mmCIF file of C-alpha atoms in Angstrom:
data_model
loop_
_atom_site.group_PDB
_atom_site.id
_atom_site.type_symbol
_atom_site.label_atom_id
_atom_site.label_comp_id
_atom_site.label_asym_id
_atom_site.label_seq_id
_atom_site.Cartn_x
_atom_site.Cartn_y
_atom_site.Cartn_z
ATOM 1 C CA UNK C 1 0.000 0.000 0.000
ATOM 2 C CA UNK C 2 0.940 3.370 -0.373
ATOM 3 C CA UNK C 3 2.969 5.408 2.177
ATOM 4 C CA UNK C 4 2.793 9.195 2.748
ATOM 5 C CA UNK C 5 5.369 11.671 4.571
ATOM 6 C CA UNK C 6 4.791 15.104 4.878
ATOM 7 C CA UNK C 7 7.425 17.914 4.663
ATOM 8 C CA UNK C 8 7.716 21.718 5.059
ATOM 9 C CA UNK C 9 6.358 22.241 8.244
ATOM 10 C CA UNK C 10 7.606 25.194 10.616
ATOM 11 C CA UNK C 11 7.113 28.554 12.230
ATOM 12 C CA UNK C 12 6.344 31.733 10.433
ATOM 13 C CA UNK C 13 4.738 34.968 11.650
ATOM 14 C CA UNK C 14 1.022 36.216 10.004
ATOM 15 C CA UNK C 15 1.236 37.202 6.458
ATOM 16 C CA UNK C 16 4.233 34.727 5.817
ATOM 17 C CA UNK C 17 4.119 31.755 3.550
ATOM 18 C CA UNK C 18 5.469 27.548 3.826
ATOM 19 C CA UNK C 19 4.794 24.805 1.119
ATOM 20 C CA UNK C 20 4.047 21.304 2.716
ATOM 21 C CA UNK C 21 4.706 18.497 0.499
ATOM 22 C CA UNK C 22 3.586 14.778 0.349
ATOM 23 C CA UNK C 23 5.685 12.638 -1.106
ATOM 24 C CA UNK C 24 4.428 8.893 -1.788
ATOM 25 C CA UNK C 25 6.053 6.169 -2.066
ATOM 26 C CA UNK C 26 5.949 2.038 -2.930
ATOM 27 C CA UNK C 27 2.689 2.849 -5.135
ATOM 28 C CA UNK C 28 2.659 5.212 -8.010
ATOM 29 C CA UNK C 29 0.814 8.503 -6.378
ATOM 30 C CA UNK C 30 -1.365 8.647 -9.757
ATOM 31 C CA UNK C 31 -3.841 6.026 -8.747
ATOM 32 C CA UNK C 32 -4.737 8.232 -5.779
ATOM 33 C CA UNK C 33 -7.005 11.032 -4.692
ATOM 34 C CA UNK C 34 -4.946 13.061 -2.703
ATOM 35 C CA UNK C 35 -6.306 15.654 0.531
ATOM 36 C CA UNK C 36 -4.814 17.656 2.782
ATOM 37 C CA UNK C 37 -6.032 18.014 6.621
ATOM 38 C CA UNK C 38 -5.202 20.033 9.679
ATOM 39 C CA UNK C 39 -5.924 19.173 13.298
ATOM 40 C CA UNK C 40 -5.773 21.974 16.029
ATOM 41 C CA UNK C 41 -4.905 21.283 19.756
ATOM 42 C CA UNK C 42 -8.203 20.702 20.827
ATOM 43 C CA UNK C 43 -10.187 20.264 17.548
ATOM 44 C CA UNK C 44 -11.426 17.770 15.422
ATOM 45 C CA UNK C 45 -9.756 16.747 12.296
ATOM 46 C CA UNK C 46 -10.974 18.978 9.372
ATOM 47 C CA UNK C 47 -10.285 19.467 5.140
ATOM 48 C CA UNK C 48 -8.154 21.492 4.200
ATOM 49 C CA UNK C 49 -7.724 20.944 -0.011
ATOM 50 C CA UNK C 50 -8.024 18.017 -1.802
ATOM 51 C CA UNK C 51 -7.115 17.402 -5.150
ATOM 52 C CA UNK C 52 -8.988 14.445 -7.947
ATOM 53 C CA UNK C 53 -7.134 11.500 -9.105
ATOM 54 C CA UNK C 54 -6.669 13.273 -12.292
ATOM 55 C CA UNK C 55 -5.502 16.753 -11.056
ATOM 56 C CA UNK C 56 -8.768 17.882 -13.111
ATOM 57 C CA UNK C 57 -10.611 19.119 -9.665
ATOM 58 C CA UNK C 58 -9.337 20.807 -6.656
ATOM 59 C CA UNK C 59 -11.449 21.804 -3.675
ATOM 60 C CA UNK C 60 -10.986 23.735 -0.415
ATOM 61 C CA UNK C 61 -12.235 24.469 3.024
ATOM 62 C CA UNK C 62 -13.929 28.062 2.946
ATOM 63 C CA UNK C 63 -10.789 28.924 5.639
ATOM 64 C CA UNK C 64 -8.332 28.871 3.359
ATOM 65 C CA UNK C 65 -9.889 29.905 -0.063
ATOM 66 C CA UNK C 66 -7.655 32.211 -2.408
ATOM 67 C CA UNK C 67 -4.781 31.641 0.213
ATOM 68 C CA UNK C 68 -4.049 27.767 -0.065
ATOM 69 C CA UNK C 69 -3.330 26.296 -3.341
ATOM 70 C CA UNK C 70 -3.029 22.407 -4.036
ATOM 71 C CA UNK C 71 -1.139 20.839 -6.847
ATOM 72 C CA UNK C 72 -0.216 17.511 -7.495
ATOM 73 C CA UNK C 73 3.631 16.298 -9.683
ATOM 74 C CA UNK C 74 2.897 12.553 -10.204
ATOM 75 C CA UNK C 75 5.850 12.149 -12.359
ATOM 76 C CA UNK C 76 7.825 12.973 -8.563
ATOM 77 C CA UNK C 77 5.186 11.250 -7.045
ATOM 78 C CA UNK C 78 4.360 13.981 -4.689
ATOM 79 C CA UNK C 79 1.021 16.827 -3.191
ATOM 80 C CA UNK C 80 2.226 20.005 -2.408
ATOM 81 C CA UNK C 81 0.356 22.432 -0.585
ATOM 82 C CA UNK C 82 1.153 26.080 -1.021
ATOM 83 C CA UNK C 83 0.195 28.216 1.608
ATOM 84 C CA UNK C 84 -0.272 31.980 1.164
ATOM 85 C CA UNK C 85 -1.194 34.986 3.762
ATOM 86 C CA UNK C 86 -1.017 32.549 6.793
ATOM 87 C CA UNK C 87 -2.730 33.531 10.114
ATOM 88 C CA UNK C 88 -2.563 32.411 13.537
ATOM 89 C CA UNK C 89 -5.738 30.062 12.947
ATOM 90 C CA UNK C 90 -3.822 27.795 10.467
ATOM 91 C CA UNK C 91 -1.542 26.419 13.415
ATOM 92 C CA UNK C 92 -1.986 22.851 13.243
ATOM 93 C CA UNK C 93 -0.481 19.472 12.225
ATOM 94 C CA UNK C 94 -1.253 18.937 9.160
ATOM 95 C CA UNK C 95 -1.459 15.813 7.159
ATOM 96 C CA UNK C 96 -1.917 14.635 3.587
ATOM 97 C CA UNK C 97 -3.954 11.398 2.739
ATOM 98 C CA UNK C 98 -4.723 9.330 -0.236
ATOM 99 C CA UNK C 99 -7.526 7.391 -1.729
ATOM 100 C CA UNK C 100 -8.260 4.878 -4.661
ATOM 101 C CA UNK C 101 -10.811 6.950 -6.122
ATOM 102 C CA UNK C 102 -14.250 5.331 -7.461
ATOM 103 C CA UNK C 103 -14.698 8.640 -9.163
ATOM 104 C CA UNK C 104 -13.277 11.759 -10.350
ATOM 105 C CA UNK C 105 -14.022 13.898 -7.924
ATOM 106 C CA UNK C 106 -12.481 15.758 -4.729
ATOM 107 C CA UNK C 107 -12.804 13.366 -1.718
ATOM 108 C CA UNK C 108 -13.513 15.926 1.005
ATOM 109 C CA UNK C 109 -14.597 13.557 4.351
ATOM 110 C CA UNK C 110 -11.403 11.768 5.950
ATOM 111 C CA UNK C 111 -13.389 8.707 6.579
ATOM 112 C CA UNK C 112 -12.910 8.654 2.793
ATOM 113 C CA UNK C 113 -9.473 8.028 3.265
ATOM 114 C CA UNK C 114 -7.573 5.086 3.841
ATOM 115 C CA UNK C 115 -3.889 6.476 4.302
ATOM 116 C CA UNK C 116 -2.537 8.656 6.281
ATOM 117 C CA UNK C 117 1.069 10.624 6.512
ATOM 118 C CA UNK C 118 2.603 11.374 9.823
ATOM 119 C CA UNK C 119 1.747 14.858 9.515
ATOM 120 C CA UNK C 120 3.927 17.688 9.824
ATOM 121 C CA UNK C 121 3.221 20.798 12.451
ATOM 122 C CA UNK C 122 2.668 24.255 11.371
ATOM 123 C CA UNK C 123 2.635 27.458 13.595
ATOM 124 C CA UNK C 124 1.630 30.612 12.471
ATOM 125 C CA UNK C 125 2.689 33.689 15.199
ATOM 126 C CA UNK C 126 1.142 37.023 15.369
#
């Protein structure tokens, strides 16, 4: 099965920007829906982005619109996550996750998903 480790993780003050990235490994990423999700001290797990199997659809939480962007390099076999204008409520570990899609579409629920990265911790200072 596929195995996910996230990268890129660290402290930055409000306004600054980090890209996370997912790399896969012993399955091909391109078989996969891929997601990103953040978990707060204290809060439940939520979606982030999450981009289709075929890079054709991306989709985001509300939170993070215009700021977060999502992209996908199968030929690397990697998810990165590009994070924009960050703000003190982004602080959270975040993790990526992948699923063998049954469709083409942006898997947004993380009961959805079957594997899970480590996650990596991001901290946003005012």
């Amino acid at each position: 099965q596929v195995q996910l480790a996230e990268f890129g993780g660290g402290s930055v003050q409000t306004g600054g920007s980090l890209t996370l990235s997912c790399a896969a490994s012993r399955r091909p990423l391109r078989n996969y829906a891929m997601g990103w999700f953040r978990q707060a001290p204290g809060k439940e797990r939520e979606f982030v982005a999450g981009i289709s199997v075929n890079g054709g659809s991306t989709d985001y939480a509300d939170s993070v619109k215009g700021r977060f962007t999502i992209s996908r390099d199968d030929a690397n076999n990697t998810v990165f996550l590009q994070m924009n204008s960050l703000k003190p409520e982004d602080t959270a570990v975040y993790s990526c996750a992948a699923e063998l899609p049954y469709s083409y579409r942006v898997y947004k629920n993380p009961n959805e998903y079957d594997h899970w990265g480590q996650g990596t911790q991001v901290t946003v200072s005012s």
